[in-house]
Backbone as numpy.savetxt, mean C-alpha at the origin, in Angstrom:
# Nx Ny Nz CAx CAy CAz Cx Cy Cz
13.98 15.28 1.95 13.44 15.10 0.59 12.06 14.46 0.69
11.15 14.91 -0.13 9.79 14.40 -0.11 9.67 13.20 -1.03
9.26 12.07 -0.45 9.09 10.85 -1.23 7.78 10.19 -0.83
7.29 9.33 -1.71 6.09 8.54 -1.43 6.34 7.15 -2.01
6.55 6.18 -1.13 7.00 4.86 -1.56 5.91 3.79 -1.52
4.66 4.20 -1.40 3.58 3.20 -1.33 2.37 3.76 -2.05
2.36 3.56 -3.38 1.32 4.13 -4.24 0.78 3.03 -5.15
-0.54 2.96 -5.25 -1.21 1.96 -6.08 -1.89 2.62 -7.28
-1.96 1.89 -8.38 -2.63 2.41 -9.57 -4.10 2.04 -9.63
-4.46 0.90 -9.07 -5.87 0.53 -9.12 -6.12 -0.64 -8.19
-7.33 -0.69 -7.69 -7.75 -1.85 -6.91 -9.26 -1.98 -6.99
-9.75 -3.16 -7.37 -11.17 -3.44 -7.30 -11.52 -3.80 -5.85
-12.71 -4.33 -5.63 -13.76 -4.61 -6.59 -14.34 -3.34 -7.21
-14.97 -3.52 -8.36 -15.51 -2.41 -9.12 -16.98 -2.19 -8.76
-17.33 -0.94 -8.60 -18.67 -0.59 -8.13 -18.96 0.83 -8.58
-20.18 1.28 -8.33 -20.51 2.67 -8.62 -19.71 3.62 -7.72
-19.42 3.18 -6.50 -18.56 4.00 -5.64 -17.16 4.14 -6.24
-16.62 3.03 -6.76 -15.31 3.09 -7.42 -15.37 4.00 -8.64
-16.44 3.90 -9.42 -16.63 4.74 -10.60 -16.63 6.22 -10.21
-17.44 6.57 -9.20 -17.52 7.96 -8.76 -16.19 8.46 -8.22
-15.48 7.60 -7.49 -14.19 8.01 -6.95 -13.17 8.25 -8.07
-13.23 7.43 -9.10 -12.33 7.60 -10.23 -12.65 8.89 -10.99
-13.92 9.18 -11.18 -14.32 10.44 -11.82 -13.80 11.61 -11.02
-13.96 11.54 -9.70 -13.51 12.65 -8.85 -12.00 12.86 -8.98
-11.26 11.76 -9.09 -9.81 11.88 -9.26 -9.46 12.54 -10.59
-10.09 12.08 -11.65 -9.80 12.63 -12.97 -10.12 14.12 -13.01
-11.20 14.51 -12.37 -11.62 15.92 -12.39 -10.61 16.84 -11.71
-9.73 16.29 -10.88 -8.69 17.12 -10.26 -7.65 17.57 -11.28
-7.58 16.85 -12.42 -6.53 17.12 -13.41 -7.07 17.45 -14.80
-8.30 17.11 -15.05 -8.87 17.26 -16.39 -10.31 17.76 -16.23
-10.48 19.05 -16.36 -11.79 19.65 -16.16 -12.68 19.44 -17.39
-13.88 18.97 -17.15 -14.85 18.79 -18.23 -15.51 20.15 -18.48
-15.48 20.65 -19.74 -15.88 22.04 -20.02 -17.39 22.25 -20.12
-18.11 21.74 -19.15 -19.57 21.94 -19.12 -19.99 22.18 -17.68
-21.16 22.75 -17.51 -21.68 22.97 -16.17 -21.88 21.64 -15.46
-21.38 21.52 -14.21 -21.56 20.27 -13.48 -23.02 19.85 -13.42
-23.24 18.57 -13.61 -24.55 17.94 -13.51 -25.48 18.26 -14.68
-24.93 18.94 -15.68 -25.71 19.11 -16.91 -25.62 17.83 -17.73
-26.51 17.69 -18.70 -26.49 16.52 -19.58 -25.16 16.44 -20.33
-24.66 17.60 -20.79 -23.39 17.62 -21.52 -22.24 17.18 -20.63
-22.26 17.64 -19.38 -21.23 17.24 -18.42 -21.25 15.73 -18.20
-22.44 15.17 -18.04 -22.55 13.74 -17.80 -22.06 12.94 -19.00
-22.41 13.41 -20.21 -21.95 12.71 -21.41 -20.43 12.81 -21.55
-19.87 13.97 -21.24 -18.43 14.13 -21.28 -17.73 13.24 -20.27
-18.31 13.15 -19.07 -17.78 12.27 -18.04 -17.80 10.82 -18.50
-18.91 10.43 -19.11 -19.03 9.04 -19.59 -17.98 8.73 -20.65
-17.70 9.69 -21.53 -16.69 9.46 -22.57 -15.30 9.29 -21.96
-14.97 10.15 -20.99 -13.67 10.06 -20.34 -13.53 8.74 -19.58
-14.59 8.34 -18.87 -14.52 7.09 -18.12 -14.46 5.89 -19.05
-15.13 5.98 -20.17 -15.05 4.89 -21.14 -13.60 4.74 -21.63
-12.96 5.88 -21.89 -11.56 5.86 -22.32 -10.66 5.32 -21.21
-10.93 5.76 -19.98 -10.16 5.28 -18.82 -10.27 3.76 -18.69
-11.47 3.24 -18.86 -11.67 1.79 -18.74 -11.00 1.04 -19.88
-11.04 1.62 -21.07 -10.38 0.97 -22.21 -8.87 0.95 -22.03
-8.31 2.05 -21.56 -6.87 2.15 -21.38 -6.39 1.33 -20.18
-7.20 1.26 -19.16 -6.84 0.55 -17.95 -5.93 1.37 -17.05
-5.63 0.80 -15.88 -4.79 1.50 -14.91 -3.33 1.52 -15.35
-2.90 0.50 -16.09 -1.50 0.40 -16.48 -1.30 1.05 -17.84
-1.52 2.37 -17.84 -1.44 3.15 -19.07 -0.83 4.51 -18.76
-0.21 5.11 -19.76 0.32 6.46 -19.59 -0.78 7.45 -19.26
-1.96 7.24 -19.82 -3.09 8.14 -19.55 -3.33 8.27 -18.05
-3.37 7.13 -17.35 -3.67 7.15 -15.91 -2.44 7.53 -15.09
-1.29 7.00 -15.46 -0.08 7.27 -14.70 0.33 8.74 -14.78
0.00 9.42 -15.87 0.34 10.84 -16.00 -0.33 11.69 -14.92
-1.49 11.29 -14.45 -2.15 12.02 -13.37 -1.33 11.91 -12.09
-0.74 10.77 -11.86 0.13 10.59 -10.68 1.35 11.49 -10.78
1.90 11.60 -11.97 3.05 12.48 -12.18 2.66 13.94 -11.92
1.52 14.35 -12.42 1.06 15.73 -12.20 0.90 16.02 -10.71
0.33 15.07 -9.98 0.16 15.26 -8.54 1.51 15.31 -7.81
2.42 14.43 -8.21 3.74 14.41 -7.58 4.45 15.74 -7.77
4.40 16.29 -8.99 5.04 17.58 -9.26 4.34 18.70 -8.49
3.04 18.64 -8.41 2.27 19.68 -7.73 2.67 19.82 -6.27
2.95 18.70 -5.60 3.23 18.77 -4.18 4.72 18.63 -3.87
5.56 18.57 -4.90 7.00 18.61 -4.70 7.66 17.31 -4.33
7.06 16.19 -4.73 7.70 14.90 -4.47 8.89 14.70 -5.41
9.92 14.08 -4.91 11.12 13.80 -5.71 11.23 12.34 -6.11
10.59 11.46 -5.35 10.58 10.04 -5.70 9.20 9.48 -5.38
8.70 8.64 -6.30 7.41 7.97 -6.11 7.58 6.51 -6.47
7.14 5.64 -5.60 7.21 4.20 -5.85 5.83 3.62 -6.06
5.66 2.93 -7.18 4.39 2.27 -7.49 4.49 0.81 -7.06
3.54 0.35 -6.26 3.63 -1.00 -5.67 2.27 -1.69 -5.67
1.69 -1.90 -6.83 0.38 -2.54 -6.80 0.44 -3.89 -6.08
-0.71 -4.28 -5.52 -0.81 -5.51 -4.75 -0.57 -6.73 -5.64
0.13 -7.69 -5.09 0.40 -8.92 -5.83 -0.88 -9.61 -6.25
-1.94 -9.49 -5.43 -3.19 -10.18 -5.77 -3.92 -9.57 -6.96
-3.47 -8.42 -7.44 -4.09 -7.81 -8.61 -3.79 -8.60 -9.89
-2.77 -9.42 -9.85 -2.26 -10.02 -11.08 -2.72 -11.46 -11.23
-3.30 -11.74 -12.39 -3.89 -13.06 -12.63 -2.85 -14.17 -12.56
-1.58 -13.83 -12.84 -0.53 -14.83 -12.73 -0.29 -15.28 -11.29
-0.74 -14.46 -10.32 -0.49 -14.74 -8.91 -1.72 -15.31 -8.19
-2.78 -15.55 -8.93 -4.03 -16.00 -8.32 -3.85 -17.33 -7.59
-3.06 -18.23 -8.16 -2.87 -19.54 -7.54 -2.16 -19.41 -6.19
-1.28 -18.43 -6.06 -0.60 -18.18 -4.78 -1.63 -17.86 -3.70
-2.58 -16.99 -4.02 -3.59 -16.61 -3.03 -4.58 -17.74 -2.77
-4.90 -18.51 -3.79 -5.80 -19.65 -3.59 -5.19 -20.66 -2.62
-3.89 -20.69 -2.55 -3.20 -21.62 -1.66 -3.25 -21.16 -0.21
-3.30 -19.85 0.02 -3.10 -19.35 1.38 -4.30 -18.64 2.01
-5.26 -18.15 1.24 -6.37 -17.46 1.89 -7.53 -18.43 2.10
-8.43 -18.05 2.96 -9.56 -18.90 3.33 -10.61 -18.87 2.23
-10.89 -20.06 1.65 -11.82 -20.15 0.51 -12.81 -21.30 0.68
-13.12 -21.65 1.93 -14.04 -22.75 2.17 -15.46 -22.39 1.73
-16.32 -23.40 1.69 -17.68 -23.23 1.18 -18.62 -22.73 2.27
-18.31 -21.54 2.79 -19.19 -20.87 3.75 -19.24 -19.40 3.38
-19.83 -18.58 4.22 -20.01 -17.18 3.85 -18.67 -16.48 3.61
-17.75 -16.64 4.55 -16.46 -15.96 4.41 -15.69 -16.50 3.21
-15.63 -17.80 3.06 -14.90 -18.38 1.94 -15.48 -17.99 0.60
-16.80 -18.00 0.50 -17.46 -17.62 -0.76 -17.20 -16.16 -1.08
-17.30 -15.30 -0.06 -17.05 -13.87 -0.26 -15.63 -13.64 -0.75
-14.66 -14.30 -0.11 -13.26 -14.08 -0.48 -12.93 -14.68 -1.84
-13.55 -15.80 -2.17 -13.34 -16.40 -3.48 -13.86 -15.48 -4.58
-15.03 -14.88 -4.35 -15.59 -13.94 -5.32 -14.70 -12.70 -5.44
-14.22 -12.22 -4.31 -13.32 -11.06 -4.30 -12.08 -11.34 -5.12
-11.47 -12.50 -4.91 -10.24 -12.84 -5.62 -10.48 -12.94 -7.12
-11.60 -13.53 -7.50 -11.92 -13.63 -8.93 -12.05 -12.26 -9.58
-12.60 -11.31 -8.83 -12.83 -9.97 -9.38 -11.54 -9.16 -9.46
-10.71 -9.21 -8.41 -9.54 -8.31 -8.37 -8.33 -8.86 -9.12
-8.23 -10.16 -9.29 -7.07 -10.75 -9.99 -7.36 -10.79 -11.49
-7.22 -9.64 -12.13 -7.75 -9.54 -13.49 -6.81 -8.88 -14.48
-5.58 -8.56 -14.07 -4.66 -7.89 -14.98 -3.32 -8.63 -14.98
-2.49 -8.33 -15.96 -1.22 -9.03 -16.11 -0.08 -8.25 -15.46
0.74 -8.94 -14.74 1.91 -8.30 -14.12 2.91 -7.85 -15.18
2.91 -8.50 -16.34 3.80 -8.08 -17.42 3.46 -6.67 -17.89
2.18 -6.37 -17.98 1.76 -5.04 -18.40 2.18 -3.99 -17.38
2.05 -4.33 -16.11 2.46 -3.44 -15.02 3.96 -3.17 -15.09
4.75 -4.23 -15.19 6.21 -4.07 -15.21 6.67 -3.25 -16.41
6.08 -3.51 -17.56 6.47 -2.79 -18.77 6.15 -1.31 -18.65
4.96 -1.00 -18.10 4.57 0.41 -17.96 5.56 1.18 -17.10
5.86 0.67 -15.92 6.70 1.41 -14.99 8.10 1.61 -15.57
8.67 0.57 -16.12 10.01 0.70 -16.69 10.02 1.67 -17.87
8.99 1.64 -18.71 8.93 2.52 -19.87 8.72 3.98 -19.50
8.09 4.23 -18.35 7.75 5.60 -17.96 8.83 6.27 -17.10
9.81 5.52 -16.66 10.82 6.09 -15.76 11.53 7.29 -16.38
11.87 7.19 -17.64 12.62 8.27 -18.28 11.77 9.55 -18.35
10.50 9.40 -18.68 9.61 10.57 -18.73 9.55 11.26 -17.36
9.37 10.48 -16.31 9.29 11.05 -14.97 10.60 11.74 -14.59
11.71 11.12 -14.92 13.02 11.70 -14.61 13.17 13.07 -15.26
12.71 13.17 -16.52 12.79 14.44 -17.24 11.93 15.52 -16.58
10.90 15.10 -15.85 10.02 16.03 -15.16 10.47 16.29 -13.71
11.60 15.71 -13.33 12.15 15.98 -12.01 11.69 15.07 -10.91
11.08 13.94 -11.28 10.60 12.99 -10.28 11.12 11.60 -10.65
11.73 10.91 -9.70 12.20 9.55 -9.96 11.08 8.56 -9.68
10.80 7.73 -10.66 9.75 6.72 -10.56 10.39 5.39 -10.19
9.89 4.74 -9.14 10.45 3.48 -8.67 9.46 2.33 -8.88
10.02 1.16 -9.20 9.26 -0.03 -9.54 9.26 -0.97 -8.34
8.10 -1.07 -7.70 7.99 -1.93 -6.53 6.80 -2.85 -6.60
6.62 -3.63 -5.55 5.49 -4.53 -5.44 5.13 -4.66 -3.96
3.85 -4.84 -3.68 3.41 -5.13 -2.32 2.95 -6.58 -2.29
3.67 -7.41 -1.58 3.41 -8.84 -1.55 2.91 -9.26 -0.18
1.82 -10.02 -0.15 1.29 -10.52 1.11 2.17 -11.65 1.64
2.39 -11.62 2.95 3.13 -12.69 3.62 2.14 -13.57 4.37
2.31 -14.88 4.20 1.55 -15.88 4.95 2.55 -16.84 5.59
2.28 -17.33 6.79 3.17 -18.33 7.37 3.36 -19.52 6.42
4.61 -19.84 6.15 4.90 -20.97 5.28 4.98 -20.67 3.80
4.87 -19.39 3.44 4.83 -19.03 2.02 6.20 -18.70 1.45
7.25 -18.81 2.23 8.55 -18.27 1.85 9.05 -18.81 0.50
9.01 -20.12 0.31 9.52 -20.68 -0.94 8.75 -20.17 -2.14
7.44 -20.07 -2.00 6.62 -19.57 -3.11 6.98 -18.13 -3.44
7.16 -17.30 -2.41 7.47 -15.90 -2.65 8.87 -15.71 -3.23
9.81 -16.53 -2.81 11.15 -16.44 -3.40 11.07 -16.60 -4.91
10.31 -17.59 -5.35 10.18 -17.82 -6.79 9.47 -16.67 -7.48
8.39 -16.18 -6.89 7.62 -15.09 -7.49 8.45 -13.82 -7.59
9.11 -13.46 -6.50 9.81 -12.19 -6.46 11.09 -12.18 -7.29
11.60 -13.35 -7.60 12.83 -13.43 -8.38 12.62 -13.14 -9.87
11.38 -12.99 -10.30 11.08 -12.88 -11.72 11.27 -11.46 -12.27
11.39 -10.45 -11.39 11.46 -9.07 -11.85 12.55 -8.31 -11.10
13.04 -7.26 -11.74 14.09 -6.42 -11.16 13.46 -5.25 -10.41
12.95 -5.54 -9.23 12.28 -4.52 -8.43 13.29 -3.50 -7.90
12.82 -2.28 -7.69 13.60 -1.33 -6.90 13.47 -1.65 -5.42
12.32 -2.19 -5.03 12.12 -2.61 -3.64 10.85 -3.44 -3.57
10.73 -4.19 -2.48 9.56 -5.04 -2.25 9.02 -4.73 -0.85
7.73 -4.44 -0.79 7.04 -4.26 0.49 6.36 -5.58 0.86
6.62 -6.04 2.06 5.89 -7.18 2.59 4.79 -6.71 3.52
3.61 -7.28 3.37 2.47 -6.85 4.16 1.71 -8.05 4.70
1.00 -7.84 5.80 0.10 -8.85 6.34 -1.30 -8.26 6.33
-2.15 -8.80 5.45 -3.54 -8.36 5.34 -4.52 -9.47 5.76
-3.99 -10.63 6.11 -4.84 -11.78 6.40 -4.45 -12.39 7.74
-5.46 -12.86 8.47 -5.24 -13.62 9.69 -5.87 -14.99 9.51
-5.04 -16.02 9.44 -5.50 -17.38 9.17 -6.41 -17.42 7.94
-5.99 -16.65 6.94 -6.71 -16.64 5.67 -7.85 -15.66 5.57
-8.20 -15.00 6.67 -9.29 -14.01 6.68 -8.72 -12.63 6.38
-9.23 -11.99 5.32 -8.80 -10.65 4.96 -9.42 -9.62 5.89
-8.69 -9.25 6.93 -9.28 -8.46 8.01 -9.51 -6.99 7.65
-8.90 -6.50 6.54 -9.14 -5.10 6.18 -10.23 -4.93 5.13
-10.90 -6.01 4.79 -12.03 -5.95 3.86 -13.27 -5.49 4.62
-13.89 -4.37 4.22 -15.05 -3.88 4.98 -16.21 -4.87 5.02
-16.27 -5.78 4.04 -17.35 -6.76 4.01 -17.15 -7.89 5.01
-15.97 -7.95 5.65 -15.72 -9.04 6.60 -15.35 -8.54 7.99
-15.52 -7.26 8.24 -15.02 -6.72 9.51 -15.77 -7.25 10.73
-16.98 -7.82 10.54 -17.70 -8.36 11.68 -16.98 -9.55 12.30
-16.04 -10.14 11.57 -15.30 -11.29 12.11 -14.37 -10.90 13.25
-14.10 -9.60 13.42 -13.34 -9.18 14.59 -14.03 -9.60 15.88
-15.35 -9.67 15.85 -16.10 -10.04 17.06 -15.92 -11.51 17.42
-15.33 -12.29 16.55 -15.14 -13.72 16.80 -13.88 -14.01 17.61
-13.05 -12.97 17.86 -11.75 -13.21 18.47 -11.56 -12.41 19.75
-10.74 -12.97 20.63 -10.20 -12.21 21.76 -9.14 -11.28 21.19
-9.31 -9.98 21.33 -8.41 -9.02 20.70 -6.97 -9.18 21.15
-6.77 -9.49 22.42 -5.40 -9.66 22.89 -4.71 -10.84 22.21
-5.43 -11.93 22.05 -4.88 -13.10 21.36 -4.68 -12.79 19.88
-5.65 -12.10 19.29 -5.56 -11.75 17.87 -4.32 -10.92 17.59
-4.08 -9.91 18.41 -2.91 -9.05 18.20 -1.60 -9.80 18.46
-1.60 -10.64 19.48 -0.38 -11.42 19.75 -0.02 -12.29 18.55
-0.99 -12.97 17.98 -0.72 -13.86 16.85 -0.41 -13.08 15.59
-1.07 -11.94 15.42 -0.79 -11.09 14.26 0.66 -10.61 14.28
1.11 -10.14 15.42 2.49 -9.64 15.50 3.51 -10.77 15.35
3.14 -11.99 15.71 4.03 -13.13 15.46 4.23 -13.32 13.95
3.15 -13.15 13.18 3.27 -13.28 11.73 4.11 -12.13 11.17
3.93 -10.92 11.70 4.77 -9.80 11.28 6.24 -10.12 11.53
6.54 -10.69 12.69 7.93 -11.07 12.98 8.44 -12.10 11.99
7.60 -13.05 11.62 8.01 -14.05 10.63 8.31 -13.39 9.29
7.48 -12.43 8.91 7.69 -11.72 7.65 9.04 -11.00 7.66
9.34 -10.36 8.77 10.62 -9.66 8.88 11.79 -10.64 8.82
11.68 -11.72 9.58 12.76 -12.70 9.66 12.98 -13.44 8.35
11.99 -13.45 7.48 12.13 -14.13 6.19 13.18 -13.47 5.30
13.46 -12.20 5.55 14.41 -11.41 4.75 14.01 -11.34 3.27
12.73 -11.51 3.01 12.24 -11.41 1.64 11.97 -9.97 1.22
11.86 -9.07 2.21 11.32 -7.75 1.94 12.32 -6.65 2.31
12.27 -5.58 1.53 13.05 -4.39 1.83 12.34 -3.52 2.86
11.02 -3.56 2.80 10.14 -2.80 3.71 9.07 -3.76 4.20
8.79 -3.75 5.49 7.58 -4.42 5.98 6.59 -3.32 6.32
5.45 -3.34 5.63 4.55 -2.19 5.63 3.51 -2.19 6.74
2.92 -1.03 6.91 1.83 -0.75 7.87 1.74 -1.80 8.98
2.66 -1.70 9.91 2.89 -2.74 10.91 1.68 -3.01 11.80
0.88 -1.99 12.08 -0.26 -2.20 12.97 -1.59 -1.97 12.26
-1.67 -2.41 11.00 -2.91 -2.21 10.24 -4.07 -3.06 10.73
-3.83 -3.96 11.67 -4.92 -4.73 12.26 -5.93 -3.82 12.96
-5.52 -2.62 13.29 -6.39 -1.65 13.98 -7.36 -0.96 13.03
-7.38 -1.35 11.77 -8.02 -0.62 10.68 -9.45 -0.17 11.00
-10.24 -1.01 11.66 -11.63 -0.65 11.97 -11.84 -0.28 13.43
-10.73 -0.01 14.12 -10.83 0.46 15.50 -10.87 -0.63 16.55
-10.75 -1.89 16.14 -10.71 -2.99 17.10 -9.27 -3.14 17.60
-9.03 -2.65 18.80 -7.67 -2.67 19.35 -7.74 -2.71 20.86
-6.96 -3.60 21.50 -6.93 -3.59 22.96 -6.24 -2.33 23.47
-6.18 -2.20 24.78 -5.44 -1.09 25.37 -4.03 -1.08 24.80
-3.62 0.06 24.22 -2.33 0.08 23.53 -1.17 -0.15 24.49
-1.35 0.16 25.74 -0.29 -0.09 26.72 0.09 -1.57 26.73
-0.92 -2.43 26.48 -0.68 -3.87 26.47 0.04 -4.34 25.21
0.17 -3.46 24.23 0.80 -3.83 22.96 2.26 -3.41 22.89
2.73 -2.63 23.84 4.07 -2.07 23.73 5.16 -3.14 23.72
4.93 -4.24 24.42 5.90 -5.33 24.37 6.07 -5.86 22.95
4.96 -5.97 22.22 5.04 -6.41 20.82 5.74 -5.36 19.97
5.48 -4.10 20.24 6.14 -3.03 19.49 7.67 -3.13 19.62
8.13 -3.40 20.84 9.57 -3.55 21.05 10.11 -4.76 20.30
9.37 -5.86 20.31 9.83 -7.07 19.62 9.93 -6.83 18.12
8.92 -6.16 17.56 8.94 -5.87 16.12 10.10 -4.94 15.78
10.28 -3.91 16.59 11.37 -2.96 16.35 12.72 -3.65 16.41
12.90 -4.52 17.39 14.16 -5.23 17.53 14.39 -6.16 16.33
13.33 -6.82 15.87 13.46 -7.72 14.71 13.80 -6.95 13.45
13.17 -5.82 13.23 13.50 -4.99 12.08 14.95 -4.56 12.11
15.41 -4.14 13.29 16.80 -3.70 13.42 17.77 -4.84 13.17
17.50 -5.99 13.77 18.41 -7.14 13.64 18.46 -7.67 12.21
17.34 -7.56 11.49 17.28 -8.07 10.12 17.53 -6.99 9.07
17.93 -5.81 9.54 18.26 -4.69 8.66 17.16 -4.45 7.63
15.92 -4.39 8.12 14.75 -4.21 7.28 14.05 -2.90 7.65
13.61 -2.19 6.66 12.93 -0.91 6.87 11.43 -1.11 7.09
10.80 -0.09 7.60 9.35 -0.02 7.63 8.93 1.35 7.09
7.68 1.72 7.28 7.17 2.97 6.71 6.30 3.68 7.71
6.19 5.00 7.54 5.08 5.72 8.16 4.06 5.86 7.05
2.93 5.21 7.24 1.90 5.04 6.22 0.66 5.81 6.65
0.28 6.80 5.84 -0.84 7.67 6.22 -2.20 7.13 5.77
-2.22 6.02 5.06 -3.45 5.56 4.42 -4.61 5.35 5.37
-4.35 4.74 6.53 -5.45 4.48 7.46 -6.01 5.78 8.03
-5.20 6.84 8.05 -5.64 8.10 8.63 -6.69 8.81 7.77
-6.69 8.55 6.46 -7.67 9.24 5.62 -8.60 8.30 4.85
-8.35 6.98 4.94 -9.18 6.05 4.18 -10.03 5.14 5.05
-9.75 5.07 6.36 -10.41 4.08 7.21 -10.87 4.70 8.52
-11.79 4.04 9.22 -12.38 4.61 10.44 -11.39 4.88 11.57
-10.27 4.16 11.64 -9.35 4.34 12.75 -8.78 5.75 12.77
-8.66 6.39 11.59 -8.19 7.78 11.50 -6.86 7.97 12.21
-5.95 7.03 11.97 -4.62 7.09 12.58 -3.61 6.49 11.60
-2.43 7.08 11.55 -1.39 6.55 10.68 -0.88 5.21 11.20
-0.16 4.50 10.34 0.59 3.31 10.73 2.08 3.64 10.64
2.82 3.38 11.67 2.40 2.89 12.97 1.82 4.01 13.82
1.24 3.63 14.94 0.71 4.64 15.87 1.86 5.49 16.39
1.57 6.66 16.92 2.64 7.50 17.47 3.50 6.78 18.52
2.86 5.99 19.38 3.63 5.26 20.39 4.55 4.22 19.75
4.03 3.52 18.77 4.82 2.51 18.05 5.98 3.19 17.32
5.70 4.33 16.71 6.73 5.06 15.97 7.88 5.49 16.89
7.55 5.94 18.09 8.59 6.34 19.04 9.51 5.17 19.37
8.93 3.99 19.53 9.72 2.81 19.84 10.60 2.42 18.66
10.08 2.50 17.46 10.88 2.23 16.27 12.06 3.20 16.18
11.81 4.44 16.55 12.87 5.45 16.55 13.96 5.10 17.56
13.57 4.61 18.72 14.53 4.23 19.75 15.49 3.15 19.24
14.99 2.26 18.40 15.80 1.17 17.85 16.50 1.57 16.56
16.30 2.81 16.13 16.90 3.34 14.90 16.55 2.49 13.67
15.28 2.10 13.59 14.79 1.33 12.45 14.67 2.25 11.24
15.19 1.86 10.08 15.03 2.69 8.87 13.54 2.83 8.51
13.15 4.05 8.14 11.74 4.34 7.85 11.64 5.12 6.56
10.67 4.76 5.73 10.35 5.56 4.56 8.95 6.15 4.73
8.51 6.93 3.75 7.23 7.64 3.85 6.28 7.16 2.76
5.01 6.97 3.16 4.05 6.34 2.26 2.64 6.90 2.48
1.96 7.19 1.38 0.57 7.63 1.47 -0.42 6.49 1.29
0.04 5.35 0.75 -0.85 4.24 0.43 -2.00 4.70 -0.48
-1.68 5.63 -1.39 -2.69 6.16 -2.30 -3.18 5.09 -3.26
-4.48 5.13 -3.54 -5.07 4.25 -4.55 -5.65 5.04 -5.72
-5.53 6.36 -5.64 -5.96 7.25 -6.71 -4.94 8.38 -6.81
-4.79 8.98 -7.98 -3.71 9.96 -8.15 -3.82 11.18 -7.26
-5.02 11.62 -6.95 -5.15 12.81 -6.11 -4.86 12.54 -4.64
-4.66 11.29 -4.27 -4.27 10.96 -2.90 -2.76 10.79 -2.73
-2.01 10.86 -3.81 -0.56 10.75 -3.70 -0.05 11.87 -2.78
0.75 11.48 -1.81 1.30 12.46 -0.86 0.36 12.89 0.24
-0.82 12.31 0.30 -1.81 12.73 1.29 -1.28 12.56 2.72
-1.29 13.65 3.46 -0.87 13.73 4.87 0.63 13.49 5.09
1.41 13.48 4.02 2.84 13.24 4.22 3.55 14.43 4.87
3.03 15.64 4.70 3.63 16.77 5.42 3.45 16.59 6.92
2.25 16.11 7.32 2.01 15.85 8.74 2.90 14.71 9.24
3.07 13.69 8.39 3.94 12.57 8.77 5.38 13.04 8.92
5.78 13.90 8.05 7.14 14.45 8.10 7.39 15.18 9.42
6.44 16.01 9.82 6.58 16.74 11.08 6.59 15.80 12.28
5.80 14.73 12.19 5.79 13.75 13.27 7.14 13.07 13.39
7.72 12.69 12.26 9.05 12.08 12.28 10.09 13.02 12.90
10.04 14.27 12.50 11.00 15.25 13.02 10.81 15.46 14.52
9.56 15.42 14.97 9.28 15.68 16.38 9.85 14.63 17.31
10.08 13.41 16.78 10.65 12.35 17.63 12.12 12.11 17.31
12.70 13.02 16.54 14.14 12.98 16.34 14.63 12.20 15.14
13.73 11.80 14.25 14.15 11.07 13.05 14.63 12.09 12.02
15.83 11.92 11.52 16.44 12.89 10.62 16.67 12.34 9.21
16.53 11.02 9.05 16.77 10.42 7.73 15.60 9.51 7.36
15.40 9.35 6.05 14.40 8.41 5.55 15.06 7.49 4.54
14.43 6.34 4.36 14.97 5.33 3.47 14.39 5.47 2.07
15.25 5.38 1.06 14.83 5.27 -0.33 15.51 4.02 -0.90
15.12 3.65 -2.13 15.60 2.38 -2.67 15.88 2.48 -4.16
16.88 1.70 -4.58 17.25 1.61 -6.00 17.76 0.19 -6.23
17.05 -0.58 -7.06 17.46 -1.96 -7.37 17.73 -2.76 -6.10
16.86 -2.58 -5.13 16.85 -3.29 -3.86 18.02 -2.93 -2.95
18.63 -1.81 -3.22 19.65 -1.26 -2.33 19.04 -0.09 -1.57
19.13 -0.11 -0.25 18.58 0.98 0.56 19.56 2.13 0.63
19.02 3.34 0.43 19.82 4.57 0.50 19.12 5.49 1.49
19.82 5.88 2.54 19.21 6.77 3.53 19.61 8.21 3.23
18.61 9.06 3.20 18.83 10.46 2.86 18.26 11.36 3.95
18.73 12.60 3.98 18.25 13.54 4.99 16.79 13.87 4.76
16.03 13.85 5.83 14.61 14.18 5.76 14.39 15.59 5.23
15.30 16.49 5.55 15.16 17.89 5.15 15.95 18.23 3.89
16.48 17.24 3.19 17.29 17.49 2.01 16.45 18.14 0.91
């Protein structure tokens, strides 16, 4: 069965690049009836984008494009999991754990947090729950999830946060190393400040902590530290791969094959890497499928290739979720 369990509705910061990317997404579903690059076309585009901005990401207008894409490519289940940091109610959580000192990195991250933490989680929750019936009628099950960042020592805070909503599932992710957001393109030069072998060792220790916390149904993109291509010899990482796989198995926690890095970032490789995926398969770790889409036209991106990769290493089932209960289904169902 074709599923996509890692889909986002919006993420800042906002820029002309974001504007152009949003226009390109809308044009996949709503053709403006004028010659491209004509004055009429530009005015029509401006009107649509003005409406998009007024409605926001948590609206039927925007979510309907995701439904159209899901139906177009034959998805049967789609899970929406916007980042916890998107929600203004969660800003204090991030202020507690990310690096915000009065230097270049701290100032940059403080400005980033102010910009992206700008919407209400209540609006998000209401939208997804209200739209489930519409999606079901169209033959696609819509799932209500969240992607929550894990930081060492954050367990009590996350227990309180995650208990407030009836999620279908929760993805735990590690996007920060000692408070530094390593997947932010504006901070990638900080990779040069570290010994890569030490960096990866400590990163995987945090991944293990996230798994052992038992807070999450899925621990996502396990090797996303490779996002900009900074990675030691992968042969030296296999010991960590085995430790992560064993921890996932022992804690009965799923992970994902996430295609996002393969089409959105310079590494041009899925998470986990093929070698890591083989090891996860050896331990029979439950796996779901994820595009990590941030725009509707990216929903399902490269999932056919991911599906073939899973089949090639002998994986026959994938994990789906309902009210935080894992259900394993046949990959070919």
